Short mmCIF file of C-alpha atoms in Angstrom, two decimals:
data_model
loop_
_atom_site.label_atom_id
_atom_site.label_comp_id
_atom_site.label_asym_id
_atom_site.label_seq_id
_atom_site.Cartn_x
_atom_site.Cartn_y
_atom_site.Cartn_z
CA MET H 26 -7.16 16.45 8.74
CA GLU H 27 -7.02 17.26 5.06
CA GLY H 28 -3.81 18.30 3.36
CA GLU H 29 -3.83 21.13 0.88
CA GLU H 30 -3.40 20.23 -2.78
CA GLY H 31 0.19 19.19 -3.32
CA SER H 32 1.00 18.70 0.39
CA GLN H 33 0.92 15.57 2.51
CA GLU H 34 -1.22 15.45 5.66
CA PRO H 35 1.17 16.49 8.50
CA GLN H 36 0.13 13.67 10.81
CA LEU H 37 0.96 11.08 8.13
CA VAL H 38 4.36 12.77 7.74
CA LEU H 39 4.69 12.38 11.51
CA ALA H 40 3.81 8.67 11.23
CA ASP H 41 6.56 8.24 8.60
CA LYS H 42 9.12 9.87 10.90
CA LEU H 43 8.09 7.70 13.86
CA PHE H 44 8.53 4.66 11.61
CA LEU H 45 12.01 5.79 10.50
CA LEU H 46 13.07 6.32 14.12
CA ARG H 47 12.62 2.57 14.68
CA GLN H 48 14.58 1.43 11.60
CA PRO H 49 18.17 0.15 11.97
CA ASP H 50 19.00 1.22 8.39
CA VAL H 51 18.48 4.91 9.26
CA SER H 52 21.67 6.72 10.30
CA ASP H 53 22.02 8.07 13.85
CA ILE H 54 22.32 11.65 12.52
CA ASP H 55 18.99 11.33 10.69
CA LYS H 56 17.40 9.76 13.77
CA VAL H 57 18.42 12.75 15.90
CA ARG H 58 16.85 15.09 13.33
CA TYR H 59 13.65 13.02 13.13
CA LYS H 60 13.41 12.88 16.93
CA ASP H 61 13.67 16.68 17.17
CA GLU H 62 11.04 17.13 14.44
CA VAL H 63 8.68 14.65 16.11
CA PHE H 64 9.06 16.37 19.49
CA THR H 65 8.45 19.82 17.97
CA TYR H 66 5.30 18.68 16.15
CA VAL H 67 3.93 16.83 19.20
CA LYS H 68 4.60 19.84 21.41
CA ASP H 69 3.15 22.43 19.00
CA ASN H 70 -0.07 20.42 18.53
CA ASP H 71 -0.50 19.38 22.18
CA MET H 72 -0.52 15.68 21.23
CA LEU H 73 -0.75 14.51 24.84
CA PRO H 74 -1.83 10.85 24.22
CA LEU H 75 0.94 10.31 21.65
CA TYR H 76 3.52 12.07 23.84
CA GLU H 77 2.70 9.79 26.77
CA THR H 78 2.99 6.73 24.50
CA LEU H 79 6.36 7.87 23.10
CA VAL H 80 7.67 8.57 26.60
CA ALA H 81 6.55 5.09 27.72
CA HIS H 82 8.49 3.56 24.79
CA SER H 83 11.56 5.72 25.52
CA VAL H 84 11.32 7.50 22.16
CA LEU H 85 11.01 10.92 23.86
CA ASP H 86 12.14 12.10 27.28
CA SER H 87 9.53 12.81 29.95
CA ASP H 88 8.88 16.46 30.84
CA PRO H 89 6.29 16.88 33.65
CA ALA H 90 6.01 20.62 33.03
CA LEU H 91 5.22 20.02 29.36
CA LEU H 92 2.61 17.42 30.30
CA ASP H 93 0.86 19.88 32.64
CA SER H 94 1.01 22.59 29.98
CA MET H 95 -0.54 20.28 27.38
CA ARG H 96 -3.35 19.24 29.70
CA ALA H 97 -4.15 22.87 30.54
CA LYS H 98 -4.23 23.90 26.87
CA ILE H 99 -6.41 20.92 25.92
CA ASP H 100 -8.90 21.63 28.72
CA GLU H 101 -9.06 25.30 27.75
CA GLU H 102 -9.58 24.53 24.05
CA LEU H 103 -12.24 21.92 24.78
CA LYS H 104 -14.11 24.36 26.98
CA LYS H 105 -14.22 26.90 24.12
CA ILE H 106 -15.37 24.25 21.62
CA ASP H 107 -18.12 23.00 23.95
CA GLU H 108 -19.33 26.58 24.43
CA LYS H 109 -19.53 27.00 20.65
CA ILE H 110 -21.49 23.76 20.34
CA ALA H 111 -23.93 24.83 23.07
CA ASP H 112 -24.35 28.26 21.43
CA ALA H 113 -24.94 26.70 18.00
CA GLU H 114 -27.54 24.28 19.36
CA GLU H 115 -29.42 27.09 21.14
CA ASN H 116 -29.17 29.95 18.67
CA LEU H 117 -28.03 28.74 15.24
CA GLY H 118 -29.06 26.34 12.48
CA GLU H 119 -28.26 22.69 11.76
CA SER H 120 -25.26 23.41 9.54
CA GLU H 121 -23.65 25.54 12.27
CA VAL H 122 -24.27 22.77 14.82
CA ARG H 123 -22.59 20.27 12.46
CA GLU H 124 -19.60 22.58 11.94
CA ALA H 125 -19.17 22.99 15.70
CA HIS H 126 -19.18 19.20 16.20
CA LEU H 127 -16.79 18.77 13.27
CA ALA H 128 -14.41 21.27 14.90
CA LYS H 129 -14.39 19.10 18.03
CA SER H 130 -13.68 15.97 15.95
CA LEU H 131 -10.80 17.70 14.17
CA PHE H 132 -9.44 18.92 17.51
CA PHE H 133 -9.25 15.35 18.83
CA ILE H 134 -7.59 14.28 15.57
CA ARG H 135 -5.05 17.09 15.93
CA ILE H 136 -4.05 16.10 19.46
CA GLY H 137 -3.89 12.42 18.49
CA ASP H 138 -6.74 11.13 20.67
CA LYS H 139 -7.95 8.42 18.30
CA ALA H 140 -10.76 6.97 20.45
CA LYS H 141 -12.41 10.35 21.11
CA ALA H 142 -11.84 11.44 17.50
CA LEU H 143 -13.71 8.38 16.19
CA GLU H 144 -16.47 8.89 18.74
CA HIS H 145 -17.04 12.54 17.75
CA LEU H 146 -16.77 11.77 14.04
CA LYS H 147 -19.79 9.50 14.55
CA VAL H 148 -21.60 12.32 16.34
CA THR H 149 -20.76 14.67 13.46
CA GLU H 150 -21.97 12.09 10.94
CA SER H 151 -25.35 11.85 12.73
CA LYS H 152 -25.77 15.59 12.09
CA THR H 153 -24.64 15.37 8.44
CA VAL H 154 -27.04 15.01 5.51
CA ALA H 155 -24.96 15.51 2.33
CA ILE H 156 -23.24 12.39 0.95
CA GLY H 157 -20.11 14.38 0.06
CA GLN H 158 -19.70 15.63 3.62
CA LYS H 159 -20.24 12.11 4.98
CA MET H 160 -17.51 10.91 2.61
CA ASP H 161 -15.14 13.57 3.93
CA LEU H 162 -15.71 12.19 7.44
CA VAL H 163 -14.81 8.71 6.15
CA PHE H 164 -11.58 10.11 4.69
CA HIS H 165 -10.73 11.55 8.12
CA THR H 166 -11.34 8.09 9.61
CA LEU H 167 -9.17 6.44 6.95
CA GLN H 168 -6.31 8.83 7.71
CA LEU H 169 -6.60 7.92 11.39
CA GLY H 170 -6.39 4.27 10.37
CA PHE H 171 -3.32 4.78 8.20
CA PHE H 172 -1.56 6.73 10.98
CA ASP H 173 -1.18 3.59 13.11
CA MET H 174 -1.94 0.98 10.38
CA ASP H 175 -5.28 -0.06 11.88
CA PHE H 176 -6.33 -2.35 9.02
CA ASP H 177 -9.63 -3.33 10.62
CA LEU H 178 -10.69 0.33 10.83
CA ILE H 179 -9.44 0.99 7.28
CA SER H 180 -11.30 -1.99 5.82
CA LYS H 181 -14.59 -1.07 7.54
CA SER H 182 -14.23 2.57 6.46
CA ILE H 183 -13.65 1.59 2.81
CA ASP H 184 -16.75 -0.63 2.89
CA LYS H 185 -18.71 2.22 4.43
CA ALA H 186 -17.50 4.63 1.73
CA LYS H 187 -18.56 2.23 -1.02
CA SER H 188 -22.03 1.90 0.48
CA LEU H 189 -22.28 5.71 0.63
CA PHE H 190 -21.39 5.94 -3.06
CA GLU H 191 -24.31 3.68 -3.87
CA GLU H 192 -26.50 6.53 -2.62
CA GLY H 193 -24.63 9.09 -4.75
CA GLY H 194 -21.35 10.95 -4.54
CA ASP H 195 -19.09 12.83 -6.93
CA TRP H 196 -16.35 11.41 -9.15
CA GLU H 197 -13.57 13.34 -7.45
CA ARG H 198 -14.22 11.62 -4.11
CA LYS H 199 -14.70 8.24 -5.83
CA ASN H 200 -11.29 8.58 -7.47
CA ARG H 201 -9.72 9.57 -4.16
CA LEU H 202 -11.21 6.48 -2.53
CA LYS H 203 -9.52 4.30 -5.18
CA VAL H 204 -6.13 5.55 -4.02
CA TYR H 205 -7.02 4.93 -0.35
CA GLU H 206 -8.20 1.41 -1.21
CA GLY H 207 -5.12 0.83 -3.38
CA LEU H 208 -2.85 1.81 -0.49
CA TYR H 209 -4.80 -0.53 1.82
CA CYS H 210 -4.47 -3.40 -0.71
CA MET H 211 -0.74 -2.78 -1.11
CA SER H 212 -0.30 -2.65 2.68
CA THR H 213 -2.09 -6.01 3.01
CA ARG H 214 -0.12 -7.68 0.17
CA ASN H 215 -2.89 -7.63 -2.44
CA PHE H 216 -0.55 -6.17 -5.06
CA GLU H 217 -2.67 -7.12 -8.06
CA LYS H 218 -5.72 -5.20 -6.88
CA ALA H 219 -3.53 -2.32 -5.68
CA SER H 220 -1.97 -2.06 -9.14
CA SER H 221 -5.39 -1.99 -10.82
CA LEU H 222 -6.69 0.74 -8.49
CA PHE H 223 -3.54 2.85 -8.82
CA LEU H 224 -3.55 2.62 -12.62
CA ASP H 225 -7.21 3.71 -12.68
CA SER H 226 -6.25 6.79 -10.65
CA ILE H 227 -3.12 7.95 -12.52
CA SER H 228 -4.81 10.63 -14.63
CA THR H 229 -7.16 11.81 -11.87
CA PHE H 230 -4.85 11.73 -8.84
CA THR H 231 -5.72 14.38 -6.23
CA THR H 232 -4.98 12.41 -3.04
CA TYR H 233 -2.01 14.53 -2.01
CA GLU H 234 -2.93 14.19 1.67
CA LEU H 235 -1.69 10.56 1.59
CA PHE H 236 1.55 11.01 -0.34
CA PRO H 237 3.13 13.10 -3.13
CA TYR H 238 2.52 12.20 -6.79
CA ASP H 239 6.03 10.80 -7.33
CA THR H 240 5.50 8.40 -4.39
CA PHE H 241 2.19 7.38 -5.99
CA ILE H 242 4.02 6.59 -9.25
CA PHE H 243 6.64 4.65 -7.26
CA TYR H 244 3.89 2.47 -5.75
CA THR H 245 2.15 2.09 -9.12
CA VAL H 246 5.28 0.85 -10.90
CA LEU H 247 6.28 -1.52 -8.08
CA THR H 248 2.85 -3.15 -7.82
CA SER H 249 2.39 -3.33 -11.61
CA ILE H 250 5.69 -5.11 -12.32
CA ILE H 251 4.64 -8.17 -10.32
CA SER H 252 0.96 -8.02 -11.33
CA LEU H 253 0.77 -7.32 -15.07
CA ASP H 254 1.80 -9.42 -18.05
CA ARG H 255 4.40 -8.04 -20.45
CA VAL H 256 1.91 -6.62 -22.96
CA SER H 257 -0.21 -4.89 -20.30
CA LEU H 258 2.92 -3.52 -18.61
CA LYS H 259 3.98 -1.89 -21.89
CA GLN H 260 0.54 -0.36 -22.56
CA LYS H 261 -0.36 0.79 -19.05
CA VAL H 262 2.99 1.59 -17.44
CA VAL H 263 6.02 1.75 -19.73
CA ASP H 264 4.29 4.01 -22.29
CA ALA H 265 1.95 5.86 -19.90
CA PRO H 266 2.59 9.62 -20.32
CA GLU H 267 1.66 10.36 -16.69
CA ILE H 268 4.34 7.91 -15.52
CA LEU H 269 6.94 9.07 -18.05
CA THR H 270 6.74 12.66 -16.78
CA VAL H 271 7.50 11.70 -13.17
CA ILE H 272 9.44 8.42 -13.17
CA GLY H 273 12.80 10.17 -13.54
CA LYS H 274 12.30 11.91 -10.18
CA VAL H 275 12.44 8.59 -8.30
CA PRO H 276 16.02 7.19 -8.17
CA HIS H 277 16.52 3.88 -10.02
CA LEU H 278 12.80 3.52 -10.89
CA SER H 279 13.06 4.26 -14.62
CA GLU H 280 15.98 1.86 -15.05
CA PHE H 281 14.15 -0.75 -12.96
CA LEU H 282 11.07 -0.65 -15.19
CA ASN H 283 12.66 -0.21 -18.61
CA SER H 284 15.50 -2.68 -18.13
CA LEU H 285 12.95 -5.36 -17.24
CA TYR H 286 10.88 -4.65 -20.35
CA ASP H 287 13.99 -4.35 -22.58
CA CYS H 288 15.44 -7.59 -21.14
CA GLN H 289 18.57 -5.83 -19.86
CA TYR H 290 18.83 -8.12 -16.85
CA LYS H 291 22.21 -6.94 -15.58
CA SER H 292 20.92 -3.33 -15.44
CA PHE H 293 17.69 -4.57 -13.87
CA PHE H 294 19.49 -6.21 -10.96
CA SER H 295 21.61 -3.09 -10.45
CA ALA H 296 18.51 -0.84 -10.33
CA PHE H 297 16.69 -3.36 -8.13
CA ALA H 298 19.51 -3.22 -5.58
CA GLY H 299 19.14 0.57 -5.47
CA LEU H 300 15.37 0.38 -5.00
CA THR H 301 15.55 -2.09 -2.13
CA GLU H 302 16.83 0.68 0.16
CA GLN H 303 13.74 2.79 -0.62
CA ILE H 304 11.42 -0.17 -0.07
CA LYS H 305 13.02 -0.88 3.33
CA LEU H 306 12.38 2.71 4.42
CA ASP H 307 8.70 2.69 3.40
CA ARG H 308 6.33 1.86 6.24
CA TYR H 309 3.69 0.45 3.87
CA LEU H 310 6.10 -1.82 1.94
CA LEU H 311 8.64 -2.94 4.57
CA PRO H 312 6.43 -5.75 6.03
CA HIS H 313 6.31 -7.29 2.53
CA PHE H 314 9.97 -6.72 1.64
CA ARG H 315 11.01 -10.39 1.45
CA TYR H 316 7.82 -11.39 -0.36
CA TYR H 317 8.23 -8.60 -2.92
CA MET H 318 11.90 -9.53 -3.51
CA ARG H 319 10.83 -13.11 -4.26
CA GLU H 320 8.00 -12.09 -6.58
CA VAL H 321 10.16 -9.70 -8.62
CA ARG H 322 12.85 -12.34 -9.07
CA THR H 323 10.20 -14.86 -10.13
CA VAL H 324 8.96 -12.42 -12.79
CA VAL H 325 12.41 -11.68 -14.18
CA TYR H 326 13.62 -15.31 -14.16
CA SER H 327 10.40 -16.47 -15.81
CA GLN H 328 10.72 -13.79 -18.50
CA TYR H 329 14.30 -14.84 -19.26
CA LEU H 330 13.49 -18.57 -19.44
CA GLU H 331 10.41 -17.94 -21.59
CA SER H 332 12.66 -17.56 -24.65
CA TYR H 333 14.49 -20.86 -24.24
CA LYS H 334 13.82 -24.58 -24.42
CA SER H 335 17.18 -25.04 -22.73
CA VAL H 336 20.01 -22.70 -21.74
CA THR H 337 23.30 -23.10 -19.91
CA ILE H 338 23.48 -21.88 -16.32
CA GLU H 339 26.65 -20.01 -17.25
CA ALA H 340 24.84 -18.05 -19.99
CA MET H 341 22.05 -17.09 -17.59
CA ALA H 342 24.53 -16.04 -14.90
CA LYS H 343 26.35 -13.88 -17.44
CA ALA H 344 23.08 -12.25 -18.57
CA PHE H 345 22.26 -11.30 -14.97
CA GLY H 346 25.80 -10.31 -14.04
CA VAL H 347 26.03 -12.78 -11.14
CA ALA H 348 28.02 -15.90 -10.26
CA VAL H 349 27.02 -19.35 -11.56
CA ASN H 350 26.66 -20.69 -8.01
CA PHE H 351 24.28 -17.83 -7.14
CA ILE H 352 21.97 -18.64 -10.08
CA ASP H 353 22.16 -22.36 -9.25
CA VAL H 354 21.07 -21.82 -5.64
CA GLU H 355 18.46 -19.17 -6.59
CA LEU H 356 16.76 -21.30 -9.23
CA SER H 357 16.82 -24.40 -7.03
CA ARG H 358 14.71 -22.57 -4.43
CA PHE H 359 12.22 -21.23 -6.95
CA ILE H 360 11.87 -24.59 -8.73
CA ALA H 361 11.30 -26.39 -5.40
CA ALA H 362 8.63 -23.83 -4.50
CA GLY H 363 6.86 -24.36 -7.83
CA LYS H 364 7.55 -20.78 -8.95
CA LEU H 365 9.60 -21.72 -12.03
CA HIS H 366 8.80 -24.47 -14.56
CA CYS H 367 12.22 -25.85 -15.38
CA LYS H 368 14.77 -28.40 -14.19
CA ILE H 369 18.52 -28.21 -13.66
CA ASP H 370 20.88 -30.69 -15.29
CA LYS H 371 23.78 -30.17 -12.90
CA VAL H 372 26.15 -32.50 -14.83
CA ALA H 373 25.70 -30.75 -18.17
CA GLY H 374 25.27 -27.32 -16.53
CA VAL H 375 22.01 -26.79 -18.42
CA LEU H 376 18.55 -25.50 -17.55
CA GLU H 377 15.69 -27.26 -19.33
CA THR H 378 12.32 -25.54 -19.32
CA ASN H 379 9.15 -27.61 -19.00
CA ARG H 380 6.46 -24.95 -19.18
CA PRO H 381 2.95 -26.36 -18.73
CA ASP H 382 1.04 -26.47 -22.01
CA ALA H 383 -2.33 -24.79 -21.43
CA LYS H 384 -4.05 -26.56 -24.36
CA ASN H 385 -2.72 -29.97 -23.32
CA ALA H 386 -3.83 -29.36 -19.71
CA LEU H 387 -7.32 -28.43 -20.94
CA TYR H 388 -7.42 -31.58 -23.11
CA GLN H 389 -6.42 -33.79 -20.17
CA ALA H 390 -9.01 -32.13 -17.93
CA THR H 391 -11.74 -32.68 -20.57
CA ILE H 392 -10.80 -36.38 -20.90
CA LYS H 393 -10.90 -36.79 -17.11
CA GLN H 394 -14.31 -35.10 -16.82
CA GLY H 395 -15.59 -37.21 -19.73
CA ASP H 396 -14.52 -40.44 -18.02
CA PHE H 397 -16.21 -39.29 -14.80
CA LEU H 398 -19.43 -38.54 -16.71
CA LEU H 399 -19.42 -41.95 -18.46
CA ASN H 400 -19.00 -43.74 -15.12
CA ARG H 401 -21.97 -41.80 -13.69
CA ILE H 402 -24.11 -42.69 -16.74
CA GLN H 403 -23.20 -46.40 -16.43
CA LYS H 404 -24.13 -46.40 -12.73
CA LEU H 405 -27.40 -44.66 -13.51
CA SER H 406 -28.23 -47.15 -16.29
CA ARG H 407 -27.80 -50.09 -13.87
CA VAL H 408 -30.25 -48.47 -11.46
CA ILE H 409 -32.79 -47.92 -14.26
CA ASP H 410 -32.41 -51.55 -15.48
CA LEU H 411 -33.28 -52.80 -12.01
#
């Protein structure tokens, strides 16, 4: 289940198409094309379990003749594989036995039988000695997990991979694991950790089986914008040569990143509107769409207000290219949620910032702890006097 360099794993492409078939924002014409492509792939690879599931959910039409044909082909192929395993166990060495069991695991992965694939991957692992080969089996398991977003399986597999690396392992596989873990973190809304892992992997990216490099850069920029401070964003993202070479291939992404850093807020909102369509059509990001929209707006509003002690609502609305009422309602929500440190003077039409002073907060905390310590000492002295 390993894609060639530069190509995405076909079953993950299939998972993307199945996701798009369920989205209301996808046009009917595209859905017809995706449905045909899904059917062709399922048929060509004898994916009987998936076909039955899709028929049950009315995604594909039932074809009894096709079902019988799939079952016959699967039985025939399994018979050949089992004969090879028996022959290897009787006449060949341990590596040949392992390869025969691996072939059976990959066959179950190909036909989409997740339970049997996981079962035979464990059998293959029991016959595997090399750490690198064990890691490859974990990558197969991770791809199975990402196919149907089985986060429990993904999490356990990542932990298993890390424990294997404690015994050894090469840097290429370690770097690949960072991308897998980063994708898991992004899919579970841990954007800060995802950003860190993606940035560590930019110059060593080889995980083409998950997604193309431009998609990787798309994820890296999106997670970094809401995770990094302004200085770190400039050093690690805005000026990163690996990002600069690819960012232009993703629509709106360059404008989205650079307009934020250059404080061109009107352009930022325009680019952000363009990117929202891509986020909605991404199966890893869609569940966090509303959360991500909130976090990005918090970042950009905070950056704008950072420069002012007070500013008129009209001036802020003009800077963002939106109506005064929109900014008023937007900021009210963020202030009430504790996301922005400012208050609105509705009569004067002014925003007054009241950013927490870190030094003053530390001073107050020290005074409070000091008072607590003195009270404890006084209580202790009374006990000693007695």
